[in-house]
CSV table of C-alpha atoms in Angstrom, one decimal:
chain,number,residue,atom,x,y,z
N,1,UNK,CA,0.0,0.0,0.0
N,2,UNK,CA,1.0,3.6,-0.4
N,3,UNK,CA,2.0,5.7,2.6
N,4,UNK,CA,2.3,9.2,1.0
N,5,UNK,CA,2.6,11.2,-2.2
N,6,UNK,CA,4.8,14.3,-2.4
N,7,UNK,CA,4.6,16.7,-5.3
N,8,UNK,CA,6.7,19.8,-6.2
N,9,UNK,CA,5.9,22.0,-9.1
N,10,UNK,CA,3.4,19.5,-10.4
N,11,UNK,CA,0.6,21.1,-12.4
N,12,UNK,CA,-1.3,23.3,-10.0
N,13,UNK,CA,0.7,22.2,-6.9
N,14,UNK,CA,3.7,24.2,-5.7
N,15,UNK,CA,4.6,21.8,-3.0
N,16,UNK,CA,2.2,19.5,-1.4
N,17,UNK,CA,1.9,16.1,0.4
N,18,UNK,CA,-0.9,13.6,0.7
N,19,UNK,CA,-0.2,11.7,3.9
N,20,UNK,CA,-1.9,8.3,4.0
N,21,UNK,CA,-0.4,7.1,7.3
N,22,UNK,CA,-3.0,6.4,10.0
N,23,UNK,CA,-0.4,5.8,12.7
N,24,UNK,CA,3.3,5.2,12.5
N,25,UNK,CA,2.6,1.5,12.1
N,26,UNK,CA,-0.6,1.5,10.0
N,27,UNK,CA,-1.8,2.9,6.6
N,28,UNK,CA,-5.2,4.2,5.7
N,29,UNK,CA,-7.2,2.0,3.3
N,30,UNK,CA,-9.6,4.7,2.3
N,31,UNK,CA,-9.0,8.3,1.4
N,32,UNK,CA,-11.8,10.6,0.3
N,33,UNK,CA,-10.6,13.9,-1.1
N,34,UNK,CA,-12.7,17.1,-1.3
N,35,UNK,CA,-12.0,20.5,-2.7
N,36,UNK,CA,-13.6,23.3,-4.7
N,37,UNK,CA,-13.6,23.1,-8.5
N,38,UNK,CA,-10.0,23.7,-9.8
N,39,UNK,CA,-8.5,22.9,-6.4
N,40,UNK,CA,-6.4,20.1,-7.9
N,41,UNK,CA,-8.2,16.9,-7.1
N,42,UNK,CA,-7.8,15.6,-10.6
N,43,UNK,CA,-4.1,16.6,-10.6
N,44,UNK,CA,-3.5,14.2,-7.7
N,45,UNK,CA,-4.9,11.4,-9.8
N,46,UNK,CA,-2.8,12.6,-12.7
N,47,UNK,CA,0.3,12.2,-10.5
N,48,UNK,CA,-0.4,8.5,-9.9
N,49,UNK,CA,-1.1,8.0,-13.6
N,50,UNK,CA,2.1,9.8,-14.6
N,51,UNK,CA,4.1,7.4,-12.4
N,52,UNK,CA,2.4,4.4,-14.1
N,53,UNK,CA,2.9,5.9,-17.6
N,54,UNK,CA,6.5,6.5,-16.9
N,55,UNK,CA,7.0,2.7,-16.3
N,56,UNK,CA,5.2,1.8,-19.5
N,57,UNK,CA,6.5,4.3,-22.1
N,58,UNK,CA,9.4,2.2,-23.5
N,59,UNK,CA,7.4,-1.0,-23.6
N,60,UNK,CA,4.6,0.7,-25.6
N,61,UNK,CA,7.1,2.4,-27.9
N,62,UNK,CA,8.4,-1.0,-28.8
N,63,UNK,CA,4.8,-2.3,-29.4
N,64,UNK,CA,4.2,0.7,-31.7
N,65,UNK,CA,7.4,0.0,-33.6
N,66,UNK,CA,6.4,-3.6,-34.1
N,67,UNK,CA,3.0,-2.5,-35.3
N,68,UNK,CA,4.5,-0.2,-37.9
N,69,UNK,CA,6.9,-2.9,-39.1
N,70,UNK,CA,4.0,-5.4,-39.4
N,71,UNK,CA,2.2,-3.2,-41.8
N,72,UNK,CA,5.0,-3.5,-44.3
N,73,UNK,CA,4.0,0.0,-45.6
N,74,UNK,CA,6.5,2.7,-46.6
N,75,UNK,CA,6.9,5.6,-44.3
N,76,UNK,CA,5.4,7.9,-47.0
N,77,UNK,CA,2.2,5.8,-47.1
N,78,UNK,CA,1.9,5.8,-43.4
N,79,UNK,CA,2.3,9.5,-43.2
N,80,UNK,CA,-0.8,9.8,-45.5
N,81,UNK,CA,-2.8,7.2,-43.5
N,82,UNK,CA,-5.2,9.4,-41.4
N,83,UNK,CA,-6.3,6.4,-39.2
N,84,UNK,CA,-2.7,5.6,-38.4
N,85,UNK,CA,-1.8,9.2,-37.7
N,86,UNK,CA,-4.8,9.5,-35.2
N,87,UNK,CA,-3.7,6.2,-33.5
N,88,UNK,CA,-0.1,7.5,-33.3
N,89,UNK,CA,-1.3,10.8,-31.8
N,90,UNK,CA,-3.4,9.0,-29.3
N,91,UNK,CA,-0.5,6.8,-28.4
N,92,UNK,CA,1.8,9.7,-27.8
N,93,UNK,CA,-0.8,11.4,-25.5
N,94,UNK,CA,-1.1,8.3,-23.4
N,95,UNK,CA,2.4,6.8,-23.3
N,96,UNK,CA,5.1,9.2,-24.6
N,97,UNK,CA,6.5,10.2,-21.3
N,98,UNK,CA,8.9,12.8,-22.8
N,99,UNK,CA,5.8,14.6,-24.2
N,100,UNK,CA,3.9,14.3,-21.0
N,101,UNK,CA,6.7,15.7,-18.8
N,102,UNK,CA,6.1,19.3,-20.1
N,103,UNK,CA,2.3,18.9,-19.4
N,104,UNK,CA,3.0,18.0,-15.8
N,105,UNK,CA,5.1,21.0,-14.9
N,106,UNK,CA,3.6,24.1,-13.2
N,107,UNK,CA,3.0,26.8,-15.7
N,108,UNK,CA,5.5,29.7,-15.3
N,109,UNK,CA,7.7,27.7,-13.0
N,110,UNK,CA,11.4,27.2,-14.0
N,111,UNK,CA,12.4,24.8,-11.3
N,112,UNK,CA,12.2,21.0,-11.9
N,113,UNK,CA,9.1,18.9,-11.1
N,114,UNK,CA,9.5,16.3,-8.4
N,115,UNK,CA,7.3,13.3,-7.5
N,116,UNK,CA,8.0,11.0,-4.5
N,117,UNK,CA,5.7,8.2,-3.6
N,118,UNK,CA,6.1,6.2,-0.4
N,119,UNK,CA,5.0,2.6,-0.1
N,120,UNK,CA,4.8,-0.3,2.3
N,121,UNK,CA,5.6,-3.7,0.8
N,122,UNK,CA,6.5,-7.0,2.3
N,123,UNK,CA,6.5,-5.4,5.8
N,124,UNK,CA,9.1,-2.8,4.8
N,125,UNK,CA,8.8,0.8,3.7
N,126,UNK,CA,10.4,2.4,0.6
N,127,UNK,CA,10.1,5.3,-1.8
N,128,UNK,CA,10.2,5.9,-5.6
N,129,UNK,CA,11.5,9.3,-6.6
N,130,UNK,CA,11.5,11.1,-9.9
N,131,UNK,CA,12.7,14.6,-10.8
N,132,UNK,CA,12.4,16.1,-14.3
N,133,UNK,CA,12.3,19.2,-16.5
N,134,UNK,CA,12.1,18.7,-20.2
N,135,UNK,CA,13.8,15.4,-19.5
N,136,UNK,CA,14.3,13.1,-16.5
N,137,UNK,CA,17.2,14.4,-14.3
N,138,UNK,CA,17.0,12.1,-11.3
N,139,UNK,CA,15.4,8.7,-10.4
N,140,UNK,CA,15.8,6.4,-7.5
N,141,UNK,CA,14.2,3.5,-5.6
N,142,UNK,CA,15.0,3.3,-1.8
N,143,UNK,CA,13.9,-0.1,-0.5
N,144,UNK,CA,15.2,-3.4,0.7
N,145,UNK,CA,18.7,-4.5,-0.3
N,146,UNK,CA,19.1,-7.8,1.5
N,147,UNK,CA,17.6,-7.2,4.9
N,148,UNK,CA,18.2,-3.5,5.1
N,149,UNK,CA,16.7,-0.4,3.4
N,150,UNK,CA,19.1,1.1,1.0
N,151,UNK,CA,19.1,2.6,-2.5
N,152,UNK,CA,18.5,-0.1,-5.0
N,153,UNK,CA,19.5,2.3,-7.7
N,154,UNK,CA,20.1,6.1,-8.1
N,155,UNK,CA,20.5,7.8,-11.4
N,156,UNK,CA,21.2,11.5,-11.6
N,157,UNK,CA,22.6,14.2,-14.0
N,158,UNK,CA,25.0,16.5,-12.3
N,159,UNK,CA,25.3,20.3,-13.0
N,160,UNK,CA,27.5,19.6,-16.0
N,161,UNK,CA,24.9,17.3,-17.5
N,162,UNK,CA,26.9,14.2,-16.8
N,163,UNK,CA,25.0,11.0,-15.9
N,164,UNK,CA,26.0,9.4,-12.7
N,165,UNK,CA,24.9,5.8,-12.4
N,166,UNK,CA,24.7,3.9,-9.1
N,167,UNK,CA,23.2,0.4,-9.5
N,168,UNK,CA,23.4,-1.6,-6.3
N,169,UNK,CA,25.4,-4.8,-7.0
N,170,UNK,CA,23.1,-6.9,-4.8
N,171,UNK,CA,20.1,-5.8,-6.9
N,172,UNK,CA,21.6,-6.6,-10.3
N,173,UNK,CA,23.2,-9.9,-9.4
N,174,UNK,CA,25.3,-10.7,-12.5
N,175,UNK,CA,28.1,-8.1,-13.3
N,176,UNK,CA,27.8,-8.8,-17.0
N,177,UNK,CA,24.1,-8.1,-17.0
N,178,UNK,CA,24.7,-5.0,-14.9
N,179,UNK,CA,27.0,-3.7,-17.6
N,180,UNK,CA,24.3,-4.4,-20.2
N,181,UNK,CA,21.9,-2.4,-18.2
N,182,UNK,CA,24.3,0.5,-17.9
N,183,UNK,CA,24.5,0.5,-21.7
N,184,UNK,CA,20.7,0.5,-22.0
N,185,UNK,CA,20.6,3.5,-19.6
N,186,UNK,CA,22.9,5.5,-21.8
N,187,UNK,CA,20.7,4.8,-24.8
N,188,UNK,CA,17.3,5.4,-23.2
N,189,UNK,CA,17.4,7.2,-19.8
N,190,UNK,CA,16.3,10.8,-19.8
N,191,UNK,CA,13.6,10.3,-22.4
N,192,UNK,CA,12.4,7.2,-20.4
N,193,UNK,CA,12.7,6.1,-16.8
N,194,UNK,CA,15.1,3.4,-15.6
N,195,UNK,CA,12.1,1.3,-14.4
N,196,UNK,CA,10.7,1.5,-18.0
N,197,UNK,CA,14.0,0.1,-19.2
N,198,UNK,CA,13.7,-2.8,-16.7
N,199,UNK,CA,10.2,-3.5,-17.8
N,200,UNK,CA,11.3,-3.6,-21.4
N,201,UNK,CA,13.9,-6.2,-20.4
N,202,UNK,CA,11.2,-8.2,-18.6
N,203,UNK,CA,9.0,-8.2,-21.7
N,204,UNK,CA,11.9,-9.2,-24.0
N,205,UNK,CA,13.8,-11.8,-22.0
N,206,UNK,CA,12.7,-15.1,-20.5
N,207,UNK,CA,11.4,-15.3,-17.0
N,208,UNK,CA,14.3,-17.5,-15.7
N,209,UNK,CA,16.9,-15.1,-17.0
N,210,UNK,CA,15.3,-12.1,-15.3
N,211,UNK,CA,14.9,-13.9,-12.0
N,212,UNK,CA,18.6,-14.9,-12.1
N,213,UNK,CA,19.8,-11.3,-12.8
N,214,UNK,CA,17.4,-8.9,-11.0
N,215,UNK,CA,16.6,-9.0,-7.3
N,216,UNK,CA,13.1,-10.1,-6.3
N,217,UNK,CA,12.7,-6.9,-4.2
N,218,UNK,CA,13.1,-4.6,-7.2
N,219,UNK,CA,10.6,-6.8,-9.2
N,220,UNK,CA,8.2,-6.5,-6.3
N,221,UNK,CA,8.4,-2.7,-6.3
N,222,UNK,CA,7.8,-2.6,-10.1
N,223,UNK,CA,4.9,-5.0,-9.8
N,224,UNK,CA,3.3,-2.7,-7.2
N,225,UNK,CA,3.7,0.5,-9.2
N,226,UNK,CA,2.5,-1.1,-12.5
N,227,UNK,CA,-0.6,-2.7,-11.0
N,228,UNK,CA,-2.3,0.6,-10.0
N,229,UNK,CA,-6.0,0.8,-11.1
N,230,UNK,CA,-6.6,4.4,-12.2
N,231,UNK,CA,-9.8,6.2,-13.2
N,232,UNK,CA,-9.6,9.8,-14.5
N,233,UNK,CA,-12.7,11.8,-15.2
N,234,UNK,CA,-12.5,12.8,-18.9
N,235,UNK,CA,-15.6,14.8,-20.0
N,236,UNK,CA,-17.9,12.6,-18.0
N,237,UNK,CA,-16.3,9.4,-19.3
N,238,UNK,CA,-14.9,7.9,-16.1
N,239,UNK,CA,-13.4,4.5,-17.0
N,240,UNK,CA,-11.0,2.5,-14.8
N,241,UNK,CA,-7.6,1.9,-16.4
N,242,UNK,CA,-5.5,-1.0,-15.4
N,243,UNK,CA,-2.4,-2.1,-17.4
N,244,UNK,CA,-3.3,-5.8,-17.2
N,245,UNK,CA,0.5,-6.3,-17.2
N,246,UNK,CA,2.3,-8.6,-14.8
N,247,UNK,CA,6.0,-8.3,-14.0
N,248,UNK,CA,6.0,-11.7,-12.2
N,249,UNK,CA,3.8,-14.7,-12.4
N,250,UNK,CA,2.3,-14.0,-9.0
N,251,UNK,CA,-1.4,-14.6,-8.8
N,252,UNK,CA,-3.3,-11.3,-8.7
N,253,UNK,CA,-5.9,-10.8,-6.0
N,254,UNK,CA,-8.4,-9.2,-8.4
N,255,UNK,CA,-11.9,-10.6,-8.4
N,256,UNK,CA,-12.9,-9.9,-11.9
N,257,UNK,CA,-11.7,-7.5,-14.6
N,258,UNK,CA,-15.4,-7.0,-15.6
N,259,UNK,CA,-18.2,-7.8,-13.3
N,260,UNK,CA,-20.8,-7.7,-16.1
N,261,UNK,CA,-19.6,-10.5,-18.3
N,262,UNK,CA,-16.4,-12.4,-19.1
N,263,UNK,CA,-14.5,-15.6,-18.8
N,264,UNK,CA,-12.7,-17.1,-15.8
N,265,UNK,CA,-11.0,-20.4,-14.9
N,266,UNK,CA,-13.2,-23.1,-13.3
N,267,UNK,CA,-10.9,-23.0,-10.3
N,268,UNK,CA,-11.9,-19.4,-9.7
N,269,UNK,CA,-15.6,-20.1,-9.6
N,270,UNK,CA,-15.8,-19.2,-6.0
N,271,UNK,CA,-14.8,-15.6,-6.9
N,272,UNK,CA,-17.8,-15.4,-9.2
N,273,UNK,CA,-20.1,-16.6,-6.3
N,274,UNK,CA,-18.6,-13.9,-4.0
N,275,UNK,CA,-19.2,-11.2,-6.6
N,276,UNK,CA,-22.7,-12.4,-7.3
N,277,UNK,CA,-23.6,-12.3,-3.6
N,278,UNK,CA,-22.2,-8.8,-3.2
N,279,UNK,CA,-24.2,-7.5,-6.2
N,280,UNK,CA,-27.3,-9.2,-5.0
N,281,UNK,CA,-27.1,-7.5,-1.6
N,282,UNK,CA,-26.4,-4.1,-3.0
N,283,UNK,CA,-28.9,-4.0,-5.8
N,284,UNK,CA,-31.8,-5.6,-3.9
N,285,UNK,CA,-31.3,-3.0,-1.1
N,286,UNK,CA,-30.7,0.0,-3.4
N,287,UNK,CA,-33.5,-0.7,-6.0
N,288,UNK,CA,-37.0,-1.6,-4.9
N,289,UNK,CA,-37.9,-3.3,-8.2
N,290,UNK,CA,-34.8,-5.5,-8.3
N,291,UNK,CA,-35.5,-8.8,-6.5
N,292,UNK,CA,-32.4,-10.8,-7.4
N,293,UNK,CA,-29.1,-10.7,-9.3
N,294,UNK,CA,-27.5,-13.8,-10.9
N,295,UNK,CA,-24.8,-14.8,-13.3
N,296,UNK,CA,-25.8,-17.1,-16.2
N,297,UNK,CA,-22.8,-19.5,-16.6
N,298,UNK,CA,-21.6,-21.8,-19.2
N,299,UNK,CA,-18.7,-24.2,-18.4
N,300,UNK,CA,-16.5,-25.3,-21.3
N,301,UNK,CA,-12.9,-26.5,-21.6
N,302,UNK,CA,-11.9,-25.6,-18.0
N,303,UNK,CA,-13.4,-22.1,-18.4
N,304,UNK,CA,-16.6,-20.5,-17.2
N,305,UNK,CA,-18.3,-17.9,-19.4
N,306,UNK,CA,-20.6,-15.6,-17.4
N,307,UNK,CA,-23.1,-12.8,-17.9
N,308,UNK,CA,-25.0,-10.7,-15.4
N,309,UNK,CA,-28.8,-10.7,-15.2
N,310,UNK,CA,-31.3,-8.8,-13.1
N,311,UNK,CA,-34.6,-10.1,-11.9
N,312,UNK,CA,-37.0,-7.2,-11.7
N,313,UNK,CA,-40.6,-6.8,-10.6
N,314,UNK,CA,-42.4,-5.3,-13.6
N,315,UNK,CA,-46.3,-5.1,-13.6
N,316,UNK,CA,-46.5,-7.7,-10.8
N,317,UNK,CA,-44.3,-10.1,-12.6
N,318,UNK,CA,-40.6,-11.1,-12.1
N,319,UNK,CA,-38.8,-10.5,-15.4
N,320,UNK,CA,-35.2,-11.7,-16.2
N,321,UNK,CA,-33.2,-8.9,-17.9
N,322,UNK,CA,-29.7,-8.9,-19.2
N,323,UNK,CA,-27.4,-6.1,-17.9
N,324,UNK,CA,-27.1,-5.0,-21.5
N,325,UNK,CA,-30.7,-3.8,-21.4
N,326,UNK,CA,-30.3,-1.9,-18.2
N,327,UNK,CA,-30.5,1.9,-17.9
N,328,UNK,CA,-27.4,4.1,-18.4
N,329,UNK,CA,-27.5,4.9,-14.6
N,330,UNK,CA,-27.4,1.2,-13.6
N,331,UNK,CA,-24.5,0.6,-16.1
N,332,UNK,CA,-22.6,3.5,-14.6
N,333,UNK,CA,-23.1,2.1,-11.1
N,334,UNK,CA,-21.7,-1.3,-12.3
N,335,UNK,CA,-18.6,0.5,-13.6
N,336,UNK,CA,-18.1,2.2,-10.3
N,337,UNK,CA,-18.6,-1.1,-8.3
N,338,UNK,CA,-16.0,-3.1,-10.3
N,339,UNK,CA,-12.9,-1.1,-9.1
N,340,UNK,CA,-14.3,-0.7,-5.6
N,341,UNK,CA,-14.7,-4.5,-5.3
N,342,UNK,CA,-11.1,-4.8,-6.5
N,343,UNK,CA,-10.0,-2.5,-3.7
N,344,UNK,CA,-12.0,-4.6,-1.2
N,345,UNK,CA,-10.0,-7.6,-2.4
N,346,UNK,CA,-6.5,-6.2,-2.0
N,347,UNK,CA,-5.7,-3.9,-5.0
N,348,UNK,CA,-4.8,-0.2,-5.2
N,349,UNK,CA,-7.6,1.8,-6.8
N,350,UNK,CA,-7.8,5.6,-7.3
N,351,UNK,CA,-11.0,7.1,-8.9
N,352,UNK,CA,-11.5,10.7,-9.9
N,353,UNK,CA,-15.0,12.2,-9.4
N,354,UNK,CA,-16.5,8.9,-8.2
N,355,UNK,CA,-19.9,10.6,-7.9
N,356,UNK,CA,-20.1,11.6,-11.6
N,357,UNK,CA,-23.4,10.4,-13.0
N,358,UNK,CA,-24.5,8.4,-10.0
N,359,UNK,CA,-27.0,9.5,-7.3
N,360,UNK,CA,-25.3,10.7,-4.1
N,361,UNK,CA,-27.3,8.3,-1.9
N,362,UNK,CA,-26.1,5.3,-3.9
N,363,UNK,CA,-22.5,6.3,-3.7
N,364,UNK,CA,-22.9,6.8,0.0
N,365,UNK,CA,-24.5,3.4,0.3
N,366,UNK,CA,-21.7,1.7,-1.6
N,367,UNK,CA,-18.9,3.3,0.4
N,368,UNK,CA,-20.6,3.1,3.8
N,369,UNK,CA,-21.1,-0.7,3.3
N,370,UNK,CA,-17.6,-1.3,2.0
N,371,UNK,CA,-15.3,1.0,4.0
N,372,UNK,CA,-14.5,-1.6,6.7
N,373,UNK,CA,-14.1,-4.4,4.1
N,374,UNK,CA,-11.3,-2.8,2.0
N,375,UNK,CA,-8.2,-4.9,2.2
N,376,UNK,CA,-6.4,-3.0,-0.5
N,377,UNK,CA,-6.4,0.8,-0.8
N,378,UNK,CA,-9.1,3.1,-2.3
N,379,UNK,CA,-8.5,6.8,-3.0
N,380,UNK,CA,-11.4,8.8,-4.5
N,381,UNK,CA,-12.1,12.5,-5.3
N,382,UNK,CA,-15.7,13.7,-4.8
N,383,UNK,CA,-18.1,16.5,-4.3
N,384,UNK,CA,-20.6,14.3,-2.5
N,385,UNK,CA,-21.0,15.8,0.9
N,386,UNK,CA,-23.3,13.1,2.1
N,387,UNK,CA,-20.2,10.9,2.6
N,388,UNK,CA,-19.1,13.2,5.4
N,389,UNK,CA,-21.9,11.8,7.5
N,390,UNK,CA,-21.1,8.2,6.7
N,391,UNK,CA,-17.3,7.9,6.7
N,392,UNK,CA,-14.7,8.0,9.4
N,393,UNK,CA,-13.2,11.5,9.6
N,394,UNK,CA,-9.7,10.1,9.4
N,395,UNK,CA,-10.5,9.1,5.8
N,396,UNK,CA,-11.6,12.6,4.8
N,397,UNK,CA,-9.1,15.0,3.2
N,398,UNK,CA,-9.5,18.6,2.0
N,399,UNK,CA,-7.5,20.5,-0.6
N,400,UNK,CA,-7.1,24.1,0.6
N,401,UNK,CA,-5.8,27.1,-1.3
N,402,UNK,CA,-4.6,30.3,0.4
N,403,UNK,CA,-4.8,33.8,-1.0
N,404,UNK,CA,-1.3,33.4,-2.6
N,405,UNK,CA,-2.4,30.2,-4.5
N,406,UNK,CA,-0.5,27.8,-2.2
N,407,UNK,CA,-2.2,24.5,-1.7
N,408,UNK,CA,-2.2,22.1,1.2
N,409,UNK,CA,-4.0,18.7,1.7
N,410,UNK,CA,-5.4,18.4,5.2
N,411,UNK,CA,-7.0,15.4,6.8
N,412,UNK,CA,-10.1,16.0,8.9
N,413,UNK,CA,-8.1,14.6,11.8
N,414,UNK,CA,-5.7,17.5,11.5
N,415,UNK,CA,-8.2,20.0,12.8
N,416,UNK,CA,-8.1,20.6,16.5
N,417,UNK,CA,-11.9,20.5,16.9
N,418,UNK,CA,-13.8,18.4,19.4
N,419,UNK,CA,-16.7,17.3,17.1
N,420,UNK,CA,-19.5,16.2,19.4
N,421,UNK,CA,-22.1,13.7,18.5
N,422,UNK,CA,-24.6,16.6,18.0
N,423,UNK,CA,-22.3,18.3,15.6
N,424,UNK,CA,-22.7,17.3,12.0
N,425,UNK,CA,-19.4,17.3,10.1
N,426,UNK,CA,-21.2,17.9,6.8
N,427,UNK,CA,-22.9,21.0,8.2
N,428,UNK,CA,-19.6,22.3,9.6
N,429,UNK,CA,-18.0,21.7,6.2
N,430,UNK,CA,-20.7,23.5,4.3
N,431,UNK,CA,-20.5,26.4,6.7
N,432,UNK,CA,-16.8,26.7,5.8
N,433,UNK,CA,-15.4,25.7,9.2
N,434,UNK,CA,-12.8,23.5,7.5
N,435,UNK,CA,-12.4,25.4,4.3
N,436,UNK,CA,-12.1,23.7,0.9
N,437,UNK,CA,-15.5,24.9,-0.4
N,438,UNK,CA,-16.2,27.6,-3.1
N,439,UNK,CA,-17.2,31.0,-2.0
N,440,UNK,CA,-20.7,31.3,-3.4
N,441,UNK,CA,-22.5,34.6,-3.7
N,442,UNK,CA,-25.8,35.4,-5.4
N,443,UNK,CA,-25.5,35.5,-9.2
N,444,UNK,CA,-27.7,38.3,-10.7
N,445,UNK,CA,-28.8,36.7,-13.9
N,446,UNK,CA,-31.2,39.6,-14.6
N,447,UNK,CA,-28.3,42.0,-14.7
N,448,UNK,CA,-26.2,39.6,-16.8
N,449,UNK,CA,-29.0,39.2,-19.4
N,450,UNK,CA,-29.6,43.0,-19.5
N,451,UNK,CA,-25.9,43.6,-20.1
N,452,UNK,CA,-25.8,40.9,-22.8
N,453,UNK,CA,-28.8,42.4,-24.6
N,454,UNK,CA,-27.4,45.9,-24.5
N,455,UNK,CA,-24.1,44.6,-25.8
N,456,UNK,CA,-25.8,42.9,-28.7
N,457,UNK,CA,-27.8,46.1,-29.4
N,458,UNK,CA,-24.7,48.3,-29.4
N,459,UNK,CA,-22.9,45.9,-31.7
N,460,UNK,CA,-25.8,45.9,-34.2
N,461,UNK,CA,-25.9,49.8,-34.1
N,462,UNK,CA,-22.2,49.9,-34.8
N,463,UNK,CA,-22.6,47.6,-37.8
N,464,UNK,CA,-25.4,49.8,-39.2
């Protein structure tokens, strides 16, 4: 799980920290982040996504190269292929880390951008650190080397622009392979991260070779960072993004990639039963017309194909309806439930604007019932103030902006207020006691319309 995120000169943040520690020995499994529009909630999610993208950039560049080669077309023909050009532009937006770096930097800021993420893994704590301007200037992982926490690697460009490589010999076991990696660093590092170079190696070489040459501890760190489930709100299209990539052959603790339909191994049938029971409890309590929820299953060649059906009371009769025929609202709820279930079963999930398109009471019901069952980690941004009445205040965070534009992220626990039982946290928040809400004054639409009409009239007179 992640213990903190520190950002410096990242998008709208000058210098800020999201502290996810509950106590010195425990980590919060749920963090709910509030803030007025434009406060930077989405930028926090962007930071996690940027870390994941930085690991994948070189791998996806290679995939793109292979795709181009497989076409067998000349470069001139590809340059005139509009479909290919659009696909290439989309690829660059998603995975070309050297392009993304400039987008991540605070506008008007000349200092480098820094990202540091703390984590707890295998009962030990560590960090991943990245500093960049127009290119990457420093990168390191501080985690277990043998039984002790040390730098697994540290790459940095000094003031003269010279690259200094420090690869711990206990992490890169074979000296010959360590020399190979140092050559790869000279070729790729700066435009790509070192971890992306390692992942490229993992994808291109056989499993036994990698395990014999790279420490398990470093592979564990990469596995953790690459398996983040991230959902960014893009024009109302809030879709979870998971790489689906595995660094090792370790069995994932995910329930299902899609809870609506799919295919699983027969040996994982119990997972389907667990998911079915959860959906039944939720939907029969949240919707008066839904009486049951079941998966229709077909077993074949060691696999189970499944599809979700609802049993609804319509005109005094129970009707079986495929999820495909359900309303847009119900489908949105299914998409919200899938990643939350994954967090409940041990994965890291971060969702931007979780309340987008779903009724506030339903989101409250989902999180209230699951907050004590999360075994992974769930971070969400939201405007749903009903959650303030349902969740533990140690899970609630506020992004605050002072008059100079400096931002801080405060946990509700940070406030020295004795909140009595008769004090409603939601009411206190809406009254501005904690900050993090927009200053709303009366908008005089009559005056605005009058000004608009006069402006149009004056413009028409000038044209005459």
